[in-house]
Coordinates of C-alpha atoms and ligand atoms in Angstrom, one line a residue:
X1 CA 107.3 58.3 180.8
X2 CA 109.2 59.9 183.6
X3 CA 108.4 63.3 185.0
X4 CA 110.2 66.3 183.6
X5 CA 111.8 68.6 186.3
X6 CA 111.9 72.2 185.2
X7 CA 114.3 74.2 187.5
X8 CA 113.1 77.5 189.0
X9 CA 115.4 79.7 186.8
X10 CA 113.8 82.4 184.7
X11 CA 115.7 82.0 181.4
X12 CA 113.4 84.5 179.7
X13 CA 115.2 87.4 181.4
X14 CA 118.5 86.7 179.8
X15 CA 118.0 85.1 176.4
X16 CA 119.9 81.9 177.4
X17 CA 123.2 83.7 177.8
X18 CA 125.3 83.9 181.0
X19 CA 128.0 86.5 181.8
X20 CA 130.4 88.1 179.4
X21 CA 134.1 88.9 179.3
X22 CA 135.0 92.0 177.2
X23 CA 138.3 92.9 175.5
X24 CA 139.8 96.3 175.0
X25 CA 142.2 97.6 172.4
X26 CA 143.5 100.5 174.5
X27 CA 143.9 101.7 178.1
X28 CA 144.6 99.5 181.1
X29 CA 144.1 95.8 180.3
X30 CA 144.5 96.3 176.6
X31 CA 145.4 93.1 174.7
X32 CA 148.9 92.3 173.4
X33 CA 148.9 92.3 169.6
X34 CA 149.2 88.8 168.1
X35 CA 149.6 88.1 164.4
X36 CA 148.0 84.8 163.6
X37 CA 150.2 82.0 162.3
X38 CA 147.7 79.1 162.4
X39 CA 149.4 77.5 165.4
X40 CA 147.3 78.8 168.3
X41 CA 146.9 76.4 171.2
X42 CA 144.9 76.6 174.4
X43 CA 145.9 76.3 178.1
X44 CA 145.9 72.5 177.8
X45 CA 147.8 72.4 174.5
X46 CA 144.8 71.9 172.3
X47 CA 144.7 73.5 168.8
X48 CA 141.8 75.6 167.4
X49 CA 140.4 73.7 164.4
X50 CA 136.6 73.7 164.5
X51 CA 134.3 76.7 164.7
X52 CA 130.5 76.3 165.3
X53 CA 128.6 79.4 164.3
X54 CA 125.1 80.0 165.6
X55 CA 123.1 82.1 163.2
X56 CA 119.8 82.4 165.2
X57 CA 118.5 81.7 168.7
X58 CA 115.1 80.8 167.3
X59 CA 113.6 77.5 166.4
X60 CA 110.4 76.1 165.0
X61 CA 110.7 72.9 167.1
X62 CA 110.4 72.6 170.9
X63 CA 112.5 69.5 171.6
X64 CA 112.1 69.0 175.4
X65 CA 115.9 68.3 175.8
X66 CA 116.8 71.7 174.2
X67 CA 114.0 74.3 174.1
X68 CA 111.2 73.0 176.4
X69 CA 107.9 74.7 175.7
X70 CA 107.5 75.7 179.4
X71 CA 110.4 78.0 179.1
X72 CA 110.6 78.9 175.4
X73 CA 107.0 80.1 175.3
X74 CA 105.3 83.1 173.6
X75 CA 106.8 85.4 176.2
X76 CA 110.4 84.3 175.8
X77 CA 112.6 87.1 174.7
X78 CA 114.7 86.2 171.7
X79 CA 117.5 88.4 170.6
X80 CA 116.5 91.5 168.7
X81 CA 117.6 91.8 165.1
X82 CA 120.1 94.5 165.9
X83 CA 121.9 92.2 168.4
X84 CA 122.6 89.6 165.7
X85 CA 125.9 89.6 163.9
X86 CA 125.4 90.4 160.2
X87 CA 126.7 88.0 157.6
X88 CA 129.6 90.4 156.9
X89 CA 130.4 90.5 160.6
X90 CA 130.3 86.7 160.9
X91 CA 132.6 86.3 157.8
X92 CA 135.1 88.9 159.1
X93 CA 135.4 87.1 162.4
X94 CA 135.6 83.7 160.7
X95 CA 138.4 84.9 158.6
X96 CA 140.5 85.6 161.7
X97 CA 139.5 82.3 163.3
X98 CA 140.7 80.6 160.1
X99 CA 144.0 82.5 160.2
X100 CA 144.5 81.0 163.7
X101 CA 144.0 77.4 162.4
X102 CA 140.2 76.7 162.1
X103 CA 139.6 74.3 159.2
X104 CA 136.0 73.3 159.8
X105 CA 132.9 75.5 160.1
X106 CA 129.5 74.3 161.2
X107 CA 126.5 76.6 160.9
X108 CA 123.9 75.9 163.6
X109 CA 121.4 77.6 166.0
X110 CA 118.5 77.5 167.0
X111 CA 117.3 76.3 163.6
X112 CA 119.9 77.8 161.1
X113 CA 117.5 77.5 158.1
X114 CA 115.2 80.0 159.8
X115 CA 117.8 82.7 159.2
X116 CA 116.8 84.6 156.1
X117 CA 119.0 84.3 153.0
X118 CA 121.4 82.0 154.8
X119 CA 122.8 80.9 151.5
X120 CA 124.4 84.4 151.2
X121 CA 126.5 83.7 154.3
X122 CA 127.3 80.2 153.0
X123 CA 128.6 81.8 149.8
X124 CA 130.8 84.2 151.8
X125 CA 132.2 81.5 154.0
X126 CA 132.8 79.1 151.1
X127 CA 135.2 81.8 149.6
X128 CA 137.5 81.7 152.6
X129 CA 140.8 79.8 152.4
X130 CA 143.1 78.4 155.1
X131 CA 146.7 79.8 155.3
X132 CA 147.7 76.8 153.1
X133 CA 145.1 78.0 150.5
X134 CA 142.6 75.2 151.1
X135 CA 138.9 75.6 151.2
X136 CA 137.1 75.1 154.6
X137 CA 135.1 72.0 155.5
X138 CA 131.7 73.8 155.5
X139 CA 128.7 72.1 157.0
X140 CA 125.4 72.8 158.7
X141 CA 123.2 71.1 161.4
X142 CA 119.5 71.3 160.9
X143 CA 116.3 69.8 162.1
X144 CA 115.5 69.2 158.5
X145 CA 112.1 70.9 158.5
X146 CA 113.0 73.4 155.8
X147 CA 115.7 71.3 154.0
X148 CA 113.6 70.1 151.1
X149 CA 113.0 73.8 150.1
X150 CA 116.6 75.0 150.7
X151 CA 118.9 72.1 149.8
X152 CA 119.5 73.2 146.2
X153 CA 120.3 76.9 147.1
X154 CA 122.6 75.8 149.9
X155 CA 124.5 73.4 147.6
X156 CA 124.8 76.0 144.9
X157 CA 126.2 78.6 147.4
X158 CA 129.0 76.2 148.4
X159 CA 127.8 74.2 151.4
X160 CA 129.5 70.8 151.3
X161 CA 127.3 68.6 153.5
X162 CA 124.6 68.6 156.2
X163 CA 123.8 66.9 159.5
X164 CA 120.1 66.4 160.1
X165 CA 118.8 65.8 163.6
X166 CA 116.1 63.1 163.7
X167 CA 115.1 61.4 166.9
X168 CA 112.8 58.6 165.6
X169 CA 111.0 57.2 162.6
X170 CA 107.7 56.6 164.2
X171 CA 105.5 59.6 163.4
X172 CA 103.8 59.7 166.8
X173 CA 107.1 59.5 168.7
X174 CA 108.7 62.2 166.5
X175 CA 105.8 64.6 166.7
X176 CA 105.9 64.2 170.5
X177 CA 109.7 64.8 170.6
X178 CA 109.6 68.0 168.5
X179 CA 106.6 69.0 170.5
X180 CA 105.1 71.1 167.6
X181 CA 103.4 68.1 165.9
X182 CA 105.8 68.2 163.0
X183 CA 105.6 65.1 160.8
X184 CA 108.6 62.8 160.3
X185 CA 107.8 62.4 156.5
X186 CA 108.8 66.1 155.9
X187 CA 112.2 65.6 157.5
X188 CA 112.8 62.4 155.5
X189 CA 111.9 64.3 152.3
X190 CA 114.5 67.0 153.4
X191 CA 117.1 64.3 153.8
X192 CA 116.3 62.9 150.3
X193 CA 116.5 66.4 148.8
X194 CA 120.0 66.9 150.4
X195 CA 121.1 63.6 149.1
X196 CA 119.8 64.3 145.6
X197 CA 121.7 67.6 145.3
X198 CA 124.9 66.1 146.7
X199 CA 125.1 67.6 150.2
X200 CA 126.9 64.6 151.5
X201 CA 128.1 62.5 153.1
X202 CA 125.0 63.2 155.2
X203 CA 124.9 62.5 158.9
X204 CA 121.8 61.9 160.9
X205 CA 122.0 62.7 164.6
X206 CA 119.6 61.0 167.0
X207 CA 119.5 62.1 170.7
X208 CA 118.6 59.0 172.7
X209 CA 116.5 59.6 175.8
X210 CA 115.6 56.6 178.0
X211 CA 111.8 56.4 178.4
X212 CA 111.2 58.4 175.3
X213 CA 112.8 57.0 172.1
X214 CA 114.9 53.9 172.9
X215 CA 112.5 51.8 170.8
X216 CA 113.4 53.9 167.8
X217 CA 117.1 52.9 167.8
X218 CA 116.7 49.7 165.8
X219 CA 114.1 51.1 163.3
X220 CA 116.5 54.0 162.6
X221 CA 119.5 51.7 162.2
X222 CA 117.6 49.5 159.8
X223 CA 116.3 52.5 157.8
X224 CA 119.7 54.1 157.3
X225 CA 121.9 50.9 156.9
X226 CA 123.3 50.8 153.4
X227 CA 122.1 54.2 152.3
X228 CA 125.4 56.0 152.6
X229 CA 124.0 58.1 155.4
X230 CA 125.8 57.8 158.8
X231 CA 123.5 57.6 161.7
X232 CA 124.9 58.8 165.0
X233 CA 123.5 58.3 168.4
X234 CA 124.0 61.1 170.9
X235 CA 123.8 60.7 174.7
X236 CA 121.3 63.0 176.2
X237 CA 123.4 65.8 177.8
X238 CA 123.0 68.1 180.7
X239 CA 123.5 71.2 178.6
X240 CA 121.8 74.5 179.6
X241 CA 119.6 75.0 182.6
X242 CA 116.2 74.4 181.3
X243 CA 115.8 70.8 180.2
X244 CA 115.5 69.2 183.7
X245 CA 118.3 66.7 182.8
X246 CA 118.5 63.5 184.9
X247 CA 121.2 60.8 184.6
X248 CA 118.6 58.1 184.7
X249 CA 117.3 59.3 181.3
X250 CA 120.7 58.9 179.7
X251 CA 121.2 55.6 177.8
X252 CA 124.9 54.9 177.6
X253 CA 126.3 54.6 174.1
X254 CA 127.7 51.2 174.9
X255 CA 124.1 49.9 175.3
X256 CA 123.2 51.4 171.9
X257 CA 126.1 49.5 170.3
X258 CA 125.2 46.3 172.0
X259 CA 121.5 46.6 171.0
X260 CA 122.3 47.1 167.3
X261 CA 125.2 44.5 167.3
X262 CA 122.8 41.8 168.4
X263 CA 120.7 42.2 165.2
X264 CA 123.3 43.8 162.8
X265 CA 126.8 42.8 163.7
X266 CA 129.3 45.7 164.2
X267 CA 133.0 46.1 164.2
X268 CA 134.8 49.1 165.6
X269 CA 136.5 51.5 163.1
X270 CA 139.4 53.9 163.5
X271 CA 138.5 57.6 164.3
X272 CA 138.3 59.6 161.0
X273 CA 140.2 62.6 162.4
X274 CA 141.8 63.8 165.7
X275 CA 139.3 65.5 167.9
X276 CA 136.5 63.5 166.3
X277 CA 133.7 63.2 168.8
X278 CA 132.0 60.1 167.4
X279 CA 133.2 56.6 168.0
X280 CA 132.7 54.8 164.7
X281 CA 131.3 51.3 164.2
X282 CA 131.0 49.6 160.8
X283 CA 128.4 47.0 159.8
X284 CA 130.1 43.7 159.3
X285 CA 129.7 41.1 156.6
X286 CA 129.4 37.3 157.2
X287 CA 133.2 37.1 157.7
X288 CA 133.0 39.6 160.5
X289 CA 134.8 42.4 158.5
X290 CA 133.5 45.8 157.9
X291 CA 131.4 46.0 154.7
X292 CA 131.6 49.5 153.4
X293 CA 128.4 48.9 151.3
X294 CA 126.5 48.5 154.5
X295 CA 128.0 51.6 156.0
X296 CA 128.6 52.6 159.6
X297 CA 127.1 54.3 162.7
X298 CA 128.6 56.6 165.2
X299 CA 128.1 57.0 168.9
X300 CA 128.7 60.3 170.8
X301 CA 129.2 59.5 174.4
X302 CA 129.5 63.0 175.9
X303 CA 128.2 61.9 179.2
X304 CA 129.7 58.4 179.8
X305 CA 133.1 58.9 178.0
X306 CA 134.7 62.3 178.2
X307 CA 136.5 63.4 175.1
X308 CA 137.7 66.9 176.3
X309 CA 141.4 66.0 175.8
X310 CA 141.1 66.5 172.0
X311 CA 138.4 69.1 172.0
X312 CA 139.4 71.7 169.4
X313 CA 136.0 73.5 169.1
X314 CA 135.1 77.1 169.7
X315 CA 131.5 78.3 169.4
X316 CA 130.4 81.7 168.2
X317 CA 127.0 82.8 169.4
X318 CA 124.4 84.6 167.4
X319 CA 125.4 87.9 169.0
X320 CA 129.1 87.5 168.7
X321 CA 130.2 85.9 171.9
X322 CA 132.8 83.1 171.9
X323 CA 132.1 80.1 174.1
X324 CA 135.0 77.7 174.8
X325 CA 132.9 74.8 175.9
X326 CA 129.3 73.6 175.5
X327 CA 129.0 73.8 179.2
X328 CA 130.5 77.3 179.6
X329 CA 129.4 79.7 182.2
X330 CA 130.8 82.7 180.4
X331 CA 131.0 84.1 176.9
X332 CA 133.8 86.3 175.4
X333 CA 132.5 89.2 173.5
X334 CA 133.8 90.0 170.0
X335 CA 130.8 92.1 168.8
X336 CA 131.9 95.2 170.7
X337 CA 135.3 95.0 169.2
X338 CA 133.8 94.6 165.7
X339 CA 131.4 97.5 166.1
X340 CA 133.9 99.6 167.9
X341 CA 136.2 99.8 164.8
X342 CA 138.8 97.3 165.8
X343 CA 141.3 96.3 163.2
X344 CA 141.7 92.7 161.9
X345 CA 144.9 92.3 164.0
X346 CA 143.1 93.5 167.1
X347 CA 140.3 91.0 166.5
X348 CA 142.8 88.2 165.9
X349 CA 144.6 89.2 169.1
X350 CA 141.4 89.0 171.1
X351 CA 140.7 85.5 169.6
X352 CA 144.3 84.5 170.6
X353 CA 143.8 85.8 174.2
X354 CA 140.5 84.0 174.5
X355 CA 141.8 80.6 173.2
X356 CA 145.1 80.7 175.0
X357 CA 143.2 81.2 178.3
X358 CA 141.1 78.1 177.7
X359 CA 141.3 75.2 180.2
X360 CA 137.7 73.9 179.9
X361 CA 137.1 70.2 180.2
X362 CA 133.7 69.9 181.6
X363 CA 132.8 66.3 180.6
X364 CA 136.0 65.0 182.2
X365 CA 135.2 66.9 185.4
X366 CA 131.6 65.7 185.4
X367 CA 132.9 62.1 185.7
X368 CA 134.0 63.0 189.2
X369 CA 130.6 64.3 190.3
X370 CA 127.8 62.1 191.9
X371 CA 126.1 60.1 189.1
X372 CA 122.7 61.8 189.2
X373 CA 123.8 65.5 188.9
X374 CA 125.1 67.8 186.2
X375 CA 127.5 70.6 187.0
X376 CA 125.8 73.3 189.0
X377 CA 125.7 76.9 187.9
X378 CA 124.3 79.2 185.3
X379 CA 125.1 77.7 181.9
X380 CA 124.6 78.7 178.3
X381 CA 121.6 77.2 176.5
X382 CA 122.2 74.8 173.6
X383 CA 119.8 76.7 171.4
X384 CA 121.9 79.9 172.0
X385 CA 125.3 78.5 171.0
X386 CA 124.2 75.5 168.9
X387 CA 125.3 71.9 169.3
Ligands
SAM401 N1 118.2 73.0 165.3 C1 119.3 72.3 164.7 C2 119.1 70.8 164.9 O1 118.3 70.4 165.8 O2 119.9 70.1 164.3 C3 120.6 72.8 165.1 C4 120.8 73.2 166.6 S1 120.6 71.9 167.8 C5 120.9 72.7 169.3 C6 122.1 70.9 167.5 C7 122.1 69.5 168.0 O3 122.1 69.5 169.4 C8 121.0 68.7 167.5 O4 121.5 67.5 166.9 C9 120.3 68.3 168.8 O5 119.7 67.1 168.8 C10 121.4 68.4 169.8 N2 121.0 68.6 171.2 C11 120.2 69.6 171.7 N3 120.1 69.5 173.0 C12 120.7 68.3 173.4 C13 120.9 67.6 174.6 N4 120.4 68.1 175.8 N5 121.6 66.5 174.6 C14 122.2 66.1 173.5 N6 122.1 66.7 172.3 C15 121.3 67.8 172.2
SF4_402 FE1 115.3 73.3 167.8 FE2 117.4 71.9 167.2 FE3 116.9 72.6 169.8 FE4 115.3 70.8 168.6 S1 117.5 70.5 169.0 S2 114.7 72.6 169.8 S3 115.3 71.5 166.5 S4 117.5 73.9 168.1
SF4_403 FE1 134.8 70.2 174.6 FE2 133.6 71.1 176.7 FE3 132.6 69.0 175.4 FE4 134.8 68.8 176.9 S1 132.8 69.3 177.7 S2 134.4 68.0 174.8 S3 135.8 70.8 176.5 S4 132.8 71.1 174.6

C-alpha cells in the first residue's frame, strides 16, 4: 500500500471549518429584502434544488479519506452542543431554502445516525411542501453502522430512502478502511433492514482508492446485481485538508466501468435528472439491451469529469453555515441571523444573496491544474459539511 501523506495543518484548532461571511439585517451593508419565488439562480445561472444538511460533525468511523485517525484523535475538538443548530432551527432554515426552489434534502454528517432523536427532525422535514404543494425528496447518507436499529423509526417518521456507504465486502478490507475494526456483516444487516422497511430505492456508495480496495469492485458488483440496490462508485476526491490526497490513488471511473463490463456487460443509460452527479450504466441482457431486472450501477467522476455546470447543491453545516461547493474556502453564516431574531423574509433574503453570489466550479478548474495536485488553500472538511 502507498504511504499516506498528512499535511502539517492543525485541523484540531478550527473544527474543520474555514472562514465565515456574515450577513446583517440593518446598518451599512444590510441585505436587500427578497421575497422567495422558487426561481433563484446563481452567478452562473444554476438553480438551487438540492440541500445537504449536516447534522453532526462526529463519526464512529475513521475512514482515512475523510477523518484520518492521526487528525481526528481523542484531542480533536468537535463542535459543542450549543453550536449545533437545533431541529427547529434546521427546519426553519430549510423552509426558506424550499421557498427558493429546493426540492431535495439529504441528511448527512459526520455520521447522521449519531445525532440523537434524528427521526424527530425527519418528521419535521417530511411535513414541508414545495411552493407547488409537493412533498420533498427526503433522503439520508449513512455508514450503515446504526441502520439496523434505526431503519423502522426513520421510515415511520417520513424518510423516503437511504444511501449507505460501503467500501468493500471483504471483512478485512472493510475493517481496515473504516479504521475502527467495524465488521462488514453489521452494515449488510443495516442495508437489509432498510430494504425490509421500504427505505428505497437504496443506493450504496463505494469510494474507490487505488492500492486499497480496487479488488472489491467486482465482488461488490456481483453482490448487488439484481437486488434493486444501485451501487455507485465514487472517485476518491481531494476534499478537505487532512486526507493526504494524491492523484495516483484515484482510479478513474472509466476504468471501473471497463472492469465490470468485461464480466457483466453494461450499456449506458440516460441521466435520471438534471444536475444528477452519477453517470448511469445498466446491466445488459444477451441481446445487449438493458435488463431492468439486473439493475444498474452509477459512477461519480468528480475528479476526472467535472459536472459543475449543472451543480444545484447547497450545503448547510452542523452549525448553520452555508457552503456553496464541496471544495469551498468559506462558509456563509445563517445561525447568527436565526439567533439574532431575523424574520423569515430576512433569512430568505440572506439565502438569496448567498446563492446569487455563487460562481463556484472547483472541479472544472481543477482540470486545468497539474495532474498530481489538488487546489491549494484552507478547505472545509467533508466530515464537517457532509458529502
Ligand atoms: N458518514 C456518512 C457516510 O459515510 O455515508 C455520511 C457522511 S460522508 C462524509 C458522505 C459520503 O462522502 C460518503 O459516501 C463517503 O464515502 C464520501 N466521502 C468522504 N470522503 C471522501 C473523499 N475524500 N472522496 C470521495 N468521497 C468521500
Ligand atoms: Fe465517517 Fe462517513 Fe467520513 Fe467515513 S466517510 S469517516 S463514515 S463521515
Ligand atoms: Fe458542485 Fe463544487 Fe462539486 Fe463543482 S466542485 S460539482 S461546484 S460541489
